[in-house]
Coordinates of C-alpha atoms and ligand atoms in Angstrom, one line a residue:
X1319 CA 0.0 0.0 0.0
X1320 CA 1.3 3.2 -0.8
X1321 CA 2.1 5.1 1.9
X1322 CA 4.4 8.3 0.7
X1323 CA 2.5 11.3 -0.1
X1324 CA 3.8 14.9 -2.1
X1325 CA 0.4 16.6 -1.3
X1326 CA -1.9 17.8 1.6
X1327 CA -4.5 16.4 0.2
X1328 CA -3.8 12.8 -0.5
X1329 CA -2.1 12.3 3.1
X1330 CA -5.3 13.9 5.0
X1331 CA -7.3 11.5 2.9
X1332 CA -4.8 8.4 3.6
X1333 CA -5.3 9.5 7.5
X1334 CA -9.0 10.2 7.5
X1335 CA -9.4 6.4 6.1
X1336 CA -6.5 4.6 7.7
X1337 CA -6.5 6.4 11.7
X1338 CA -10.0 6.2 12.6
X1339 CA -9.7 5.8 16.2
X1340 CA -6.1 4.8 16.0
X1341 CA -3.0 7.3 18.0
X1342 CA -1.0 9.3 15.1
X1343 CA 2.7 9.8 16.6
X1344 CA 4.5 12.7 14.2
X1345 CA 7.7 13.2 13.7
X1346 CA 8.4 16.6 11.5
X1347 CA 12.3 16.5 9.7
X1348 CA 14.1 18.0 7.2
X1349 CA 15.4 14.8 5.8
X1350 CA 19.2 13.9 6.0
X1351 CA 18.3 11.8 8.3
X1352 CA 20.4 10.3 11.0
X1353 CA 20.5 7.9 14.1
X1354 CA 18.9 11.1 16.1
X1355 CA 16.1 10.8 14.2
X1356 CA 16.3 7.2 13.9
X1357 CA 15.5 7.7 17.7
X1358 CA 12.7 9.6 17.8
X1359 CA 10.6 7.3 14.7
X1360 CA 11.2 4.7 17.1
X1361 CA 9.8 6.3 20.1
X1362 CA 7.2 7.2 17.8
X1363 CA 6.7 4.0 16.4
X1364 CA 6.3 2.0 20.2
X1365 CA 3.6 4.8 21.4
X1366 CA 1.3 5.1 18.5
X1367 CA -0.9 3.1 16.3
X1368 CA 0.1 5.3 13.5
X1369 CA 3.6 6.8 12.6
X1370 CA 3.5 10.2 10.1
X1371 CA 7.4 11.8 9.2
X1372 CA 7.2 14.7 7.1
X1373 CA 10.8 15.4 4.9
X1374 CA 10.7 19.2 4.0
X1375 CA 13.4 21.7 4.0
X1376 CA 11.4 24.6 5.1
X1377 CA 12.7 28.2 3.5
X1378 CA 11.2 30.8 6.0
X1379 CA 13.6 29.2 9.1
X1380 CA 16.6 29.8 7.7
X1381 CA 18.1 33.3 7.3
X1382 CA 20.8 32.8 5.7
X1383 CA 20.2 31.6 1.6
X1384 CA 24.0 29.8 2.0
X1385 CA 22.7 27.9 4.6
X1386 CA 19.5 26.8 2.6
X1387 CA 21.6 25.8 -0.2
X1388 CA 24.0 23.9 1.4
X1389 CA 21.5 22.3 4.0
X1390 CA 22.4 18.8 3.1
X1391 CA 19.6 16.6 0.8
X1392 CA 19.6 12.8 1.0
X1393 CA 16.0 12.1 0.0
X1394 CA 16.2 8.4 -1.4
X1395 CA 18.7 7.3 1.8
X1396 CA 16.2 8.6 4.1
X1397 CA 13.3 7.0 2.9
X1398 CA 15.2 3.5 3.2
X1399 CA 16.4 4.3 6.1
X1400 CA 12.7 4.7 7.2
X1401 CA 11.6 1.7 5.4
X1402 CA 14.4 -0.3 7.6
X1403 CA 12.3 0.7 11.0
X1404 CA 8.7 -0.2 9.3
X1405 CA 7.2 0.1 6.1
X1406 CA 4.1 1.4 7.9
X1407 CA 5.7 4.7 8.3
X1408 CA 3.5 7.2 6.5
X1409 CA 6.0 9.9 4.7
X1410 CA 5.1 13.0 3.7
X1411 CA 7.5 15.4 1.7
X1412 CA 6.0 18.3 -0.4
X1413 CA 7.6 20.7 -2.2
X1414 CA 7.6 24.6 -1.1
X1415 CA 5.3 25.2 -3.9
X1416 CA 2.3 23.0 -2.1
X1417 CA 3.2 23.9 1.6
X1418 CA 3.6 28.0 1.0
X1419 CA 1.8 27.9 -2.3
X1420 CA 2.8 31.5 -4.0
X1421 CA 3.5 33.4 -0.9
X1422 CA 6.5 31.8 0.7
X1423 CA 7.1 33.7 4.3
X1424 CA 6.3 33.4 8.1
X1425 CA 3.4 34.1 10.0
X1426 CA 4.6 36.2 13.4
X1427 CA 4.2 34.6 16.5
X1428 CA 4.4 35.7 20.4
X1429 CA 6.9 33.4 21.5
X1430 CA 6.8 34.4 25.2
X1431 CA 9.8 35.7 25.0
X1432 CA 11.6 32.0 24.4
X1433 CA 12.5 33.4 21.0
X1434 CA 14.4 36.6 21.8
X1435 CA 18.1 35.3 22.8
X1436 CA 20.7 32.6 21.2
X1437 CA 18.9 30.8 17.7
X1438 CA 16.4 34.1 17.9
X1439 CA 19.0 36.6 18.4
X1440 CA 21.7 34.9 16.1
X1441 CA 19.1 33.6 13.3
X1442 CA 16.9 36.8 13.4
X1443 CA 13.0 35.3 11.8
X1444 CA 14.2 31.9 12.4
X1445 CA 11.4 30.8 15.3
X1446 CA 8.8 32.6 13.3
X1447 CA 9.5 29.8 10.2
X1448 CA 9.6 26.9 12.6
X1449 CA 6.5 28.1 13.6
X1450 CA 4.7 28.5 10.7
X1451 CA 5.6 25.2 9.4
X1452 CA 5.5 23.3 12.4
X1453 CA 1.6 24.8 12.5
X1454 CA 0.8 24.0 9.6
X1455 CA 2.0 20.1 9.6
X1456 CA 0.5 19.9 12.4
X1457 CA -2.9 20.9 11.5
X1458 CA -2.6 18.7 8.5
X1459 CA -1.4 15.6 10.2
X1460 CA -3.1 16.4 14.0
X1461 CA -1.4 14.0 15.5
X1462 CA -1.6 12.7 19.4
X1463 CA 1.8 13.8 20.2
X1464 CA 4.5 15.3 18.4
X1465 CA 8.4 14.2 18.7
X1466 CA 11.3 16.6 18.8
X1467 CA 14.8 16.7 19.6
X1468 CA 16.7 18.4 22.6
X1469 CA 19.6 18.6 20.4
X1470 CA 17.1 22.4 19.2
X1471 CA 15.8 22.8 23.0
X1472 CA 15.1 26.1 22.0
X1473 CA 13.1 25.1 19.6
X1474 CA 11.4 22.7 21.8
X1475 CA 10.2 25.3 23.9
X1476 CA 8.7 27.2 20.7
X1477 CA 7.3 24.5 19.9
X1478 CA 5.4 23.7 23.2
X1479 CA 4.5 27.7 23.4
X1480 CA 3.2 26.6 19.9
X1481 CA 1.1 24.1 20.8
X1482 CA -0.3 25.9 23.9
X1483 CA -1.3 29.5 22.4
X1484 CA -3.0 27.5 19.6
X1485 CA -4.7 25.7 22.4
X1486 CA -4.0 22.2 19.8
X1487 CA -4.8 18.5 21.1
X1488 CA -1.5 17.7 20.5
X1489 CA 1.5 16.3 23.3
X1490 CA 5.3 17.5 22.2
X1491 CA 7.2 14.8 23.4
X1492 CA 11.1 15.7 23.9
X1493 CA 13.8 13.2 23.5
X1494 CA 17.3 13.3 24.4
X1495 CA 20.4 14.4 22.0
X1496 CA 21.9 11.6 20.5
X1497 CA 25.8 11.4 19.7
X1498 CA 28.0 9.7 17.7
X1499 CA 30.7 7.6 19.2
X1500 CA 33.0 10.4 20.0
X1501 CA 30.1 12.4 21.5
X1502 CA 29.9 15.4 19.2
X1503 CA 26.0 15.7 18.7
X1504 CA 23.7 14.1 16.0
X1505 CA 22.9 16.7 13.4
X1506 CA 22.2 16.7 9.9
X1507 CA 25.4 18.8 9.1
X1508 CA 27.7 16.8 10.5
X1509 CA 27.5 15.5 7.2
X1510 CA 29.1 18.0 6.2
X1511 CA 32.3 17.7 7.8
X1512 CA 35.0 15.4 7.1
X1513 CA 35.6 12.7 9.7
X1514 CA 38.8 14.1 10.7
X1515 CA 36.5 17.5 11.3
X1516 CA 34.2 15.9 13.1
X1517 CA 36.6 14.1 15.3
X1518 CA 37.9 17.9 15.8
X1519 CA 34.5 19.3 16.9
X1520 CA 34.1 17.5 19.7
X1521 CA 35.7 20.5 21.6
X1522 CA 32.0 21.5 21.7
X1523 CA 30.7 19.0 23.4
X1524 CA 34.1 18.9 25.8
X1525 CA 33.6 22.9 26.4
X1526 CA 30.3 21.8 27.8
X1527 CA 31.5 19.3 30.3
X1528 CA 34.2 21.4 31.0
X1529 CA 31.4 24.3 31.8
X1530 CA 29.6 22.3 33.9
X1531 CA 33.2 21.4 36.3
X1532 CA 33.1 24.9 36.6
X1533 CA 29.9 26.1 37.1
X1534 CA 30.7 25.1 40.6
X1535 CA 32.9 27.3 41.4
X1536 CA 32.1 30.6 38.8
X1537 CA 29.3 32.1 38.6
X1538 CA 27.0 32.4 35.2
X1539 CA 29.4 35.5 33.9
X1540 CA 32.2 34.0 34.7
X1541 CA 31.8 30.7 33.4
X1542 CA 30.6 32.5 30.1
X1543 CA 34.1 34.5 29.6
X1544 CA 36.0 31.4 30.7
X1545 CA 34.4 29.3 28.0
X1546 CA 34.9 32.2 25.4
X1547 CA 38.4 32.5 26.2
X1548 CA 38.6 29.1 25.4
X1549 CA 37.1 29.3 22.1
X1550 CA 39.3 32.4 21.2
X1551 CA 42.5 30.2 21.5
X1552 CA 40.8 27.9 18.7
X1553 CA 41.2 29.6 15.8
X1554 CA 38.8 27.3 13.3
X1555 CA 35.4 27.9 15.7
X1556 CA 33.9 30.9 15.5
X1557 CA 31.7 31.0 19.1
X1558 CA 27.9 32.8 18.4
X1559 CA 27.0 32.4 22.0
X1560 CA 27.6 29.7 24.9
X1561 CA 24.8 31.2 27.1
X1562 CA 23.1 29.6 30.2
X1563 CA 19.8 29.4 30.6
X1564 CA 17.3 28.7 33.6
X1565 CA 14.5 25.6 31.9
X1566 CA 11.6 27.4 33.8
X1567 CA 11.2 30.4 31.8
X1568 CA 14.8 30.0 29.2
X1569 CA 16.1 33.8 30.1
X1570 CA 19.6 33.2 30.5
X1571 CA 21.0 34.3 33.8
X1572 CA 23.6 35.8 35.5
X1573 CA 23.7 34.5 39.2
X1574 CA 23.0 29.8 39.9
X1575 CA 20.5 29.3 42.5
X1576 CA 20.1 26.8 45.0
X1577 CA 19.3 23.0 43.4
X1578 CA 17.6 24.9 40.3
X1579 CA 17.8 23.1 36.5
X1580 CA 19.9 24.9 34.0
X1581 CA 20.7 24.5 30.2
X1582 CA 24.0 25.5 28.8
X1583 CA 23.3 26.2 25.4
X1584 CA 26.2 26.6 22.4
X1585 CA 26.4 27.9 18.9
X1586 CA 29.4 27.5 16.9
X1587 CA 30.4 28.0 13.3
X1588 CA 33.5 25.4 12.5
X1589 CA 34.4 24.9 8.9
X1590 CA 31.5 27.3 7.6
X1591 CA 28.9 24.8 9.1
X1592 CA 27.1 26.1 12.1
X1593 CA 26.8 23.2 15.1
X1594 CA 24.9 23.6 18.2
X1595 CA 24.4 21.7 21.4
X1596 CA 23.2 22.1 24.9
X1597 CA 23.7 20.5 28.2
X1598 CA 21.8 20.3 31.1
X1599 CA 23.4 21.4 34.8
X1600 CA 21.6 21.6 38.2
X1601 CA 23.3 24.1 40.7
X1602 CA 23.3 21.2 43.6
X1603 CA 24.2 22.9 47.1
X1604 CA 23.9 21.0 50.2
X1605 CA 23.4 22.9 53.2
Ligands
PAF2199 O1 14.2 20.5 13.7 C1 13.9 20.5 12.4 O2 14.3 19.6 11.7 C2 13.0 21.6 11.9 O3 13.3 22.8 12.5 C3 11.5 21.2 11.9 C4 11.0 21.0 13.3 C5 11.3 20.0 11.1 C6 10.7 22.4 11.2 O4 11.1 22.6 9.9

């Protein structure tokens, strides 16, 4: 049975006669797919009755035309890929032309403020293109939960803020960040990088382990200068931010509090491809 769809209109109908009273588990990509979202089909896959992916490189979330270009396109690897977890996986991957018809641009949301530091400060319109796709498949699939990566917690967070203002049915399931052997984090555009670069950019995921040694004994503005001193020494990454953040409300801060959750978030360019990661950190004092 066919079950890979270009068009709005022939995976609503595919839905409306193959989920009748059935759970649809979504989980939106932009293709090149890797073990991360290997991960999150799977969770998908043992929760629902029904699994929907969607493969689309949406425009309106990236700023930068370079980065559009060169996002990395793998189309007939990731649908075998997906084949190799279950052939019941329902794909959808339309072109812009049939999500944005003629007018290709964002709606504006009210992010709550999640969207005004780090990805929102350094990719200005980026949250308000996740957004408006991320709506949009939603509405079409309407799925009972909705999978997403911590590797974007930022975008996480938009997306929940999504969900809530909109007031959809729908749970956003988070799933951890998955890393390859050497622990530099799953991503897309790792392909990108040679294996000797990649091997290289593990200093990212090191800077973060490093920052969380010292968070114990530095405070938030101290720990930041420390881990941009370190980055300066290195002259093939070009740090955009390495910013702390508190997971209640995501406004980065400047002094830890007592047994509170924190996310240490990182943006790097290294070899003209731009990495990010994130760590979480609770300020544990023992009185
Ligand atoms: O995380 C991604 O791959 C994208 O931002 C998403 C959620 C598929 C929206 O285009």
């Amino acid at each position: 049975m066919k079950r890979h769809f270009n068009t709005k209109e022939e995976l609503r109908d595919y839905l409306n006669l193959h989920s009748n009273e059935k759970s649809i588990g979504f989980v939106p990509t932009m293709g090149a797919l890797h073990m991360g979202h290997i991960s999150l089909l799977k969770k998908a896959f043992t929760e629902n009755d029904v699994v929907v992916t969607s493969i689309f490189v949406n425009p309106t979330q990236f700023n930068n035309q370079e980065d559009l270009i060169n996002y990395p396109s793998t189309l007939e690897d990731d649908l075998k890929l997906i084949c190799e977890i279950s052939e019941e996986i329902v794909v959808f991957t339309p072109s812009v032309q049939e999500m944005y018809q003629e007018n290709v641009r964002s709606k504006n949301y009210d992010f709550e403020g999640i969207d005004l530091y780090l990805e929102g400060l350094d990719r200005p319109g980026h949250f308000d293109g996740v957004g408006t796709i991320v709506e949009e498949l939603l509405r079409i699939v309407s799925p009972d939960k909705a999978y997403f990566g911590e590797k974007d917690f930022q975008q996480l967070l938009i997306v929940k803020s999504l969900v809530k203002q909109l007031q959809l049915p729908i749970e956003i399931i988070s799933c951890p960040i998955v890393r390859e052997a050497n622990g530099l984090a799953m991503s897309s555009r790792n392909s990108r990088l040679t294996q000797t670069q990649r091997d290289r950019a593990v200093f990212i995921y090191d800077s973060l382990n490093l920052a969380i040694e010292l968070a114990k004994n530095n405070n938030p503005q101290q720990l930041k200068k420390l881990i941009e001193q370190r980055f300066s020494k290195e002259a093939d990454f070009d740090l955009k931010y390495f910013e702390i953040a508190c997971v209640d409300n995501f406004l980065p801060v400047t002094e830890f509090e007592a047994n509170k959750h924190y996310r240490f978030l990182i943006a790097v360019v290294f070899h003209d491809v731009r990495l990010i990661d994130n760590i979480g950190y609770t300020h544990f004092v023992i009185n």
